[in-house]
Coordinates of C-alpha atoms in Angstrom, one line a residue:
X182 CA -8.3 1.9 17.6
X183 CA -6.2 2.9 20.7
X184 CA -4.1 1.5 22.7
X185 CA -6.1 0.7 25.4
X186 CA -8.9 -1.1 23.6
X187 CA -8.5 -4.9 22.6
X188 CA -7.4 -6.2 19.1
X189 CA -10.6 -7.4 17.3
X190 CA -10.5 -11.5 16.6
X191 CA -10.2 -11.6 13.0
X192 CA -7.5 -8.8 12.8
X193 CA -3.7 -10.3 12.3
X194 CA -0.2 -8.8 13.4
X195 CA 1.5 -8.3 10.1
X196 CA 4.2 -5.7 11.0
X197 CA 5.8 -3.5 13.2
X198 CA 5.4 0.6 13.0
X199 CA 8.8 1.1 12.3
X200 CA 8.9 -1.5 9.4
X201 CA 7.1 1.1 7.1
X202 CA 8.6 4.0 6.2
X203 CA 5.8 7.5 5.8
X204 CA 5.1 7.6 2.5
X205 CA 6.2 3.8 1.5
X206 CA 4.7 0.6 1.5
X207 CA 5.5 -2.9 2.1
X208 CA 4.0 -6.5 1.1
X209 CA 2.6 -9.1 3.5
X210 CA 1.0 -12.2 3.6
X211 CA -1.5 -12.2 6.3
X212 CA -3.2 -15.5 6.6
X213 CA -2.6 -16.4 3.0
X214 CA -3.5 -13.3 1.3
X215 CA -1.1 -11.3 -0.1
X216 CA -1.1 -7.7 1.4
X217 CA 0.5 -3.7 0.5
X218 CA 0.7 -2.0 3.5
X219 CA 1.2 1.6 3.3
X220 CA 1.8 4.8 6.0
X221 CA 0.0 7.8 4.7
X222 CA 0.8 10.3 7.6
X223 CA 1.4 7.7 10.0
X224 CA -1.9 6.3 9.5
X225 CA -1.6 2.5 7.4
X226 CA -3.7 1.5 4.8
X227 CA -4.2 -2.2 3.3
X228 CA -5.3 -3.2 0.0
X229 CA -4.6 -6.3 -2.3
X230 CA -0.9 -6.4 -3.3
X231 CA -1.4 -6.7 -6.7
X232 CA -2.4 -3.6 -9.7
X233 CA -5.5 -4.6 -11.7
X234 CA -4.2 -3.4 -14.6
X235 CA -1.3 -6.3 -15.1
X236 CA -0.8 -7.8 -11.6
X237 CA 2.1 -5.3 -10.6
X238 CA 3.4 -5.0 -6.9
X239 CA 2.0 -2.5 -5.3
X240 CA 3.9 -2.1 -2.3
X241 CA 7.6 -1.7 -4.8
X242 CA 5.9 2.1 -5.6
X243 CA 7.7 4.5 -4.7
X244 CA 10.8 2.5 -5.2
X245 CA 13.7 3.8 -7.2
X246 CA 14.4 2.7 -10.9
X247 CA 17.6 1.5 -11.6
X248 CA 18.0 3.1 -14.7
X249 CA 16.9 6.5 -13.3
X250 CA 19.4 8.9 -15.6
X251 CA 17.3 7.0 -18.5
X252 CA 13.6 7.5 -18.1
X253 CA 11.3 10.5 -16.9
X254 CA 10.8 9.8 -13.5
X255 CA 13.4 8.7 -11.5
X256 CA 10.8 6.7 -9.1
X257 CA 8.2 3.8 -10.0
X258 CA 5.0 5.6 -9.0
X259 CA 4.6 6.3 -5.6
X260 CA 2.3 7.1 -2.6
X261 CA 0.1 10.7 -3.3
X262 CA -0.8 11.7 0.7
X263 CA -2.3 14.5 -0.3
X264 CA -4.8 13.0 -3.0
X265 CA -4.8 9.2 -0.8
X266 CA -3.5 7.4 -3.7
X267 CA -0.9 5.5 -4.8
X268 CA 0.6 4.9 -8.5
X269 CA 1.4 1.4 -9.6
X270 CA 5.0 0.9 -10.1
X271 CA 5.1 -0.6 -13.6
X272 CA 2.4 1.3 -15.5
X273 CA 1.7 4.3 -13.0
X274 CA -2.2 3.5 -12.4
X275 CA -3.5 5.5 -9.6
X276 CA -5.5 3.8 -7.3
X277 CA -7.6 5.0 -4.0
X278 CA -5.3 3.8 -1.3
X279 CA -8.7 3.4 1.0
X280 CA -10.8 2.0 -2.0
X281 CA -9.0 0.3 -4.3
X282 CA -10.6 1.9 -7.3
X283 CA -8.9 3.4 -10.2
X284 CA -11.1 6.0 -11.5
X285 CA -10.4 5.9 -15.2
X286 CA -11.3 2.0 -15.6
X287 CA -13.6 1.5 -12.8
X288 CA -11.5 -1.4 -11.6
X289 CA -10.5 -2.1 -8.0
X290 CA -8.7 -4.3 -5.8
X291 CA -9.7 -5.5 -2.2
X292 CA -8.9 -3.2 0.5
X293 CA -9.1 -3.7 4.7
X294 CA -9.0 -2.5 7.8
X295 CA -5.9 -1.5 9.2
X296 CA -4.6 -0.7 12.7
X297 CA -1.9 0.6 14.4
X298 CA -1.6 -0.5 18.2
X299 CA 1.4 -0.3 20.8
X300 CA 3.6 -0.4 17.7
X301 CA 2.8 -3.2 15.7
X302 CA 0.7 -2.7 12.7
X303 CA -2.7 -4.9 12.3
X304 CA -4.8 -6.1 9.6
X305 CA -8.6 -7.2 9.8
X306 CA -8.8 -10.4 7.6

């Protein structure tokens, strides 16, 4: 969408450009719903907060573990932008960050239109 055109009706402000980091998500609640919001390459993607695995915040990947020195991976999952994917933090699923699928089980989550316009960042409910 550019700048110039009009926000559609059913899509809602949720936040602002700068709020989310490249490569990092964050979690909204858009007209009840419960939203991970992520820049890939300054383009944002939406999908259902929540892994279908065990209900795990999506938007915490990427996040750094607490007990880092401890365990293999000093992150909890993370954003792929090369492969458009993002790992759940708690069990490192990898879901399609425009589908929602995760290949292996053939699970997915809801996903939806996103939009960046003069800065604020919208999502079509």
């Amino acid at each position: 969408m550019s700048a110039d055109s009009q926000i559609k009706d059913d899509y809602t402000k949720v936040a602002s450009v700068e709020d989310i980091p490249r490569g990092r998500g964050i979690a909204v609640n858009a007209n009840g719903i419960e939203i991970a919001i992520f820049n890939v390459k300054g383009e944002f993607h939406a999908l259902s907060n929540r892994c279908p695995h065990q209900n795990a915040p999506l938007y915490k990947a990427g996040e750094e573990k607490i007990n880092a020195e401890h365990t293999w991976t000093k992150s909890r999952g993370g954003v792929n932008e090369e492969e458009l994917s993002v790992s759940c933090p708690w069990h490192l699923w990898e879901l399609d960050i425009e589908s929602g699928e995760h290949e292996v089980s053939g699970k997915c989550i809801g996903t939806f239109d996103a939009e960046a316009v003069d800065g604020d960042v919208y999502v079509g409910i």
